[in-house]
C-alpha positions as MATLAB code, in Angstrom:
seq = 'XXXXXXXXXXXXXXXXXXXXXXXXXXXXXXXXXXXXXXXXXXXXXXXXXXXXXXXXXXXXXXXXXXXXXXXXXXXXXXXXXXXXXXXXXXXXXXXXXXXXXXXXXXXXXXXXXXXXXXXXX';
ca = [
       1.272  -14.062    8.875;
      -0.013  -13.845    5.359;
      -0.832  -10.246    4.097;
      -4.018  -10.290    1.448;
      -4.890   -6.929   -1.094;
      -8.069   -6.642   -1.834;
     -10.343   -3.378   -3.584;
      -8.856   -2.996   -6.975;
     -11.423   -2.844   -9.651;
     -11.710   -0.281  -13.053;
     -12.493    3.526  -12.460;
     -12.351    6.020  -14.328;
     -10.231    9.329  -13.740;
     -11.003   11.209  -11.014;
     -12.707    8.673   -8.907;
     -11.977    7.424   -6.176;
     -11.064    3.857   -4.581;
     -10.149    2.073   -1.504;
      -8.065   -0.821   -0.894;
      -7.798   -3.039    1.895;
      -4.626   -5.508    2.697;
      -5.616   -7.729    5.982;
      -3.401   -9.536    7.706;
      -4.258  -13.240    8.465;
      -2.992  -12.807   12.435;
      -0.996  -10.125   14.369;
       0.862   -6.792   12.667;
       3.494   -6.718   15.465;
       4.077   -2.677   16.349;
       7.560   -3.180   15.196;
       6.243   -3.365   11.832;
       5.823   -1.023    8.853;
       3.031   -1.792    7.006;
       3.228   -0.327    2.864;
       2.029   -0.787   -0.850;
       4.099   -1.145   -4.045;
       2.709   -1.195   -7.067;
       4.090   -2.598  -10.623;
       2.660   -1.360  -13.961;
       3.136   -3.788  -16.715;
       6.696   -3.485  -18.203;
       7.803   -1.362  -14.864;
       9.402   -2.061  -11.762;
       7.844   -2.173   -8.919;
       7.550    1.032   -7.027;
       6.527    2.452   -3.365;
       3.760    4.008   -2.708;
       3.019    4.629    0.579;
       4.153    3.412    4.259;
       2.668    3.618    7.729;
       4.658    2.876   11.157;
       2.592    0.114   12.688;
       3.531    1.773   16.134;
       3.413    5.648   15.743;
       1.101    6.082   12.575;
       3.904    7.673   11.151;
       3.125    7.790    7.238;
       5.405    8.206    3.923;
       4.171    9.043    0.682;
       5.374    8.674   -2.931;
       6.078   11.989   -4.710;
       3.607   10.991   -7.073;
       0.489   10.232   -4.678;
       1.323   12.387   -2.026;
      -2.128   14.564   -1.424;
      -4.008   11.873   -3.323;
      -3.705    8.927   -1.748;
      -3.830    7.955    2.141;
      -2.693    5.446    3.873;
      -4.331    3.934    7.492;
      -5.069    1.063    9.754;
      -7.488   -0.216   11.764;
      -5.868   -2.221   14.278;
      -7.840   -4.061   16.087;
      -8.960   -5.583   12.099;
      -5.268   -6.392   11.670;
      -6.164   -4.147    8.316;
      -4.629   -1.710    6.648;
      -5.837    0.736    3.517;
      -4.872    2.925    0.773;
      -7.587    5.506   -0.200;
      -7.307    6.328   -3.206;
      -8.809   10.098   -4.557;
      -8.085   11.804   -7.715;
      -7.180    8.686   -9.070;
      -5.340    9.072  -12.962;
      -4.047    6.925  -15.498;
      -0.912    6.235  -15.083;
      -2.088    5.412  -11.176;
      -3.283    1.788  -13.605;
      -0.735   -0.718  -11.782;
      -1.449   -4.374   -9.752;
      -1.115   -2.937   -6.316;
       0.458   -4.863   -3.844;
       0.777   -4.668    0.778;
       3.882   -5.808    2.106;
       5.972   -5.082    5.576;
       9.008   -4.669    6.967;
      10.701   -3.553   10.279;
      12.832   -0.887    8.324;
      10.535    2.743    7.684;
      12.270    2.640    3.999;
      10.901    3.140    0.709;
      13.099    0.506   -0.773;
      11.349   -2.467   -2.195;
      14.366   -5.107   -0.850;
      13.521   -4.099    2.729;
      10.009   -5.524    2.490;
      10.229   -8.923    2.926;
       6.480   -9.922    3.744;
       4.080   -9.593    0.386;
       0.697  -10.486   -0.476;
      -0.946  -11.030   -3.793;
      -1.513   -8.219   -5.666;
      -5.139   -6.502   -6.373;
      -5.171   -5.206   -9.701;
      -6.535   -1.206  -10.340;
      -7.044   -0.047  -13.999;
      -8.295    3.684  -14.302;
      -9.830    4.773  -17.802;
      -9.288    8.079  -18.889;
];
C-alpha cells in the first residue's frame, strides 16, 4: 500500500487548508494513520495521529485546537484540516502509519511523499 499527501499550497496566516493522504488499497484497522512534518533545517516532527479502528486521535502540543485530523474510510483517505494556520506551521507535510498509537517518528514505517505548505505572514 502506497500512502500519497496531497493539499499543500501557500496561504497566508490565518487561513485555512486541508490536506488529503490516500491510500493506494486497504488501511487495515490495525493501523494508525498520522502526519509529520519537516521544516527546512529541522527534524521531522508529529503532528497528529488517528486509530484506524477507534478514531482515537493525538495531537501535537503545537496544533492541538488548530488542526484536525479524520478519515473517510470507505475513500481509504485520510485528512488534516488545517485552521488558524501560522508561520512557523511552513513545513513539507508528510502521512505515514504504523501499528504502534506513538508519536515517535521510528515507529512509522509506511511514508508517502511529502506535500509542501508555506504560510506568509
Amino acid at each position: 500500500v502506497q500512502l500519497q499527501a496531497s493539499g499543500g499550497g501557500l496561504v497566508q496566516a490565518g487561513d485555512s487548508l486541508r490536506l488529503s493522504c490516500a491510500a493506494s488499497g486497504r488501511i487495515f484497522s490495525s493501523w494508525v494513520m498520522a502526519w509529520f512534518r519537516q521544516a527546512p533545517g529541522k527534524e521531522r516532527e508529529f503532528v497528529a495521529a488517528m486509530r484506524w479502528s477507534t478514531s482515537n486521535t493525538k495531537y501535537a502540543d503545537s496544533v492541538k485546537g488548530r488542526f484536525t485530523i479524520s478519515k473517510n474510510n470507505a475513500e481509504n483517505t485520510v485528512y488534516l484540516q488545517m485552521n488558524s494556520v501560522k508561520p512557523e506551521d511552513t513545513a513539507v507535510y508528510y502521512c505515514a502509519a504504523s501499528n504502534q498509537f506513538t508519536m515517535q517518528t521510528t515507529e512509522y514505517y509506511r511514508w508517502g511523499p511529502g506535500t509542501q505548505v508555506t504560510v506568509s505572514s
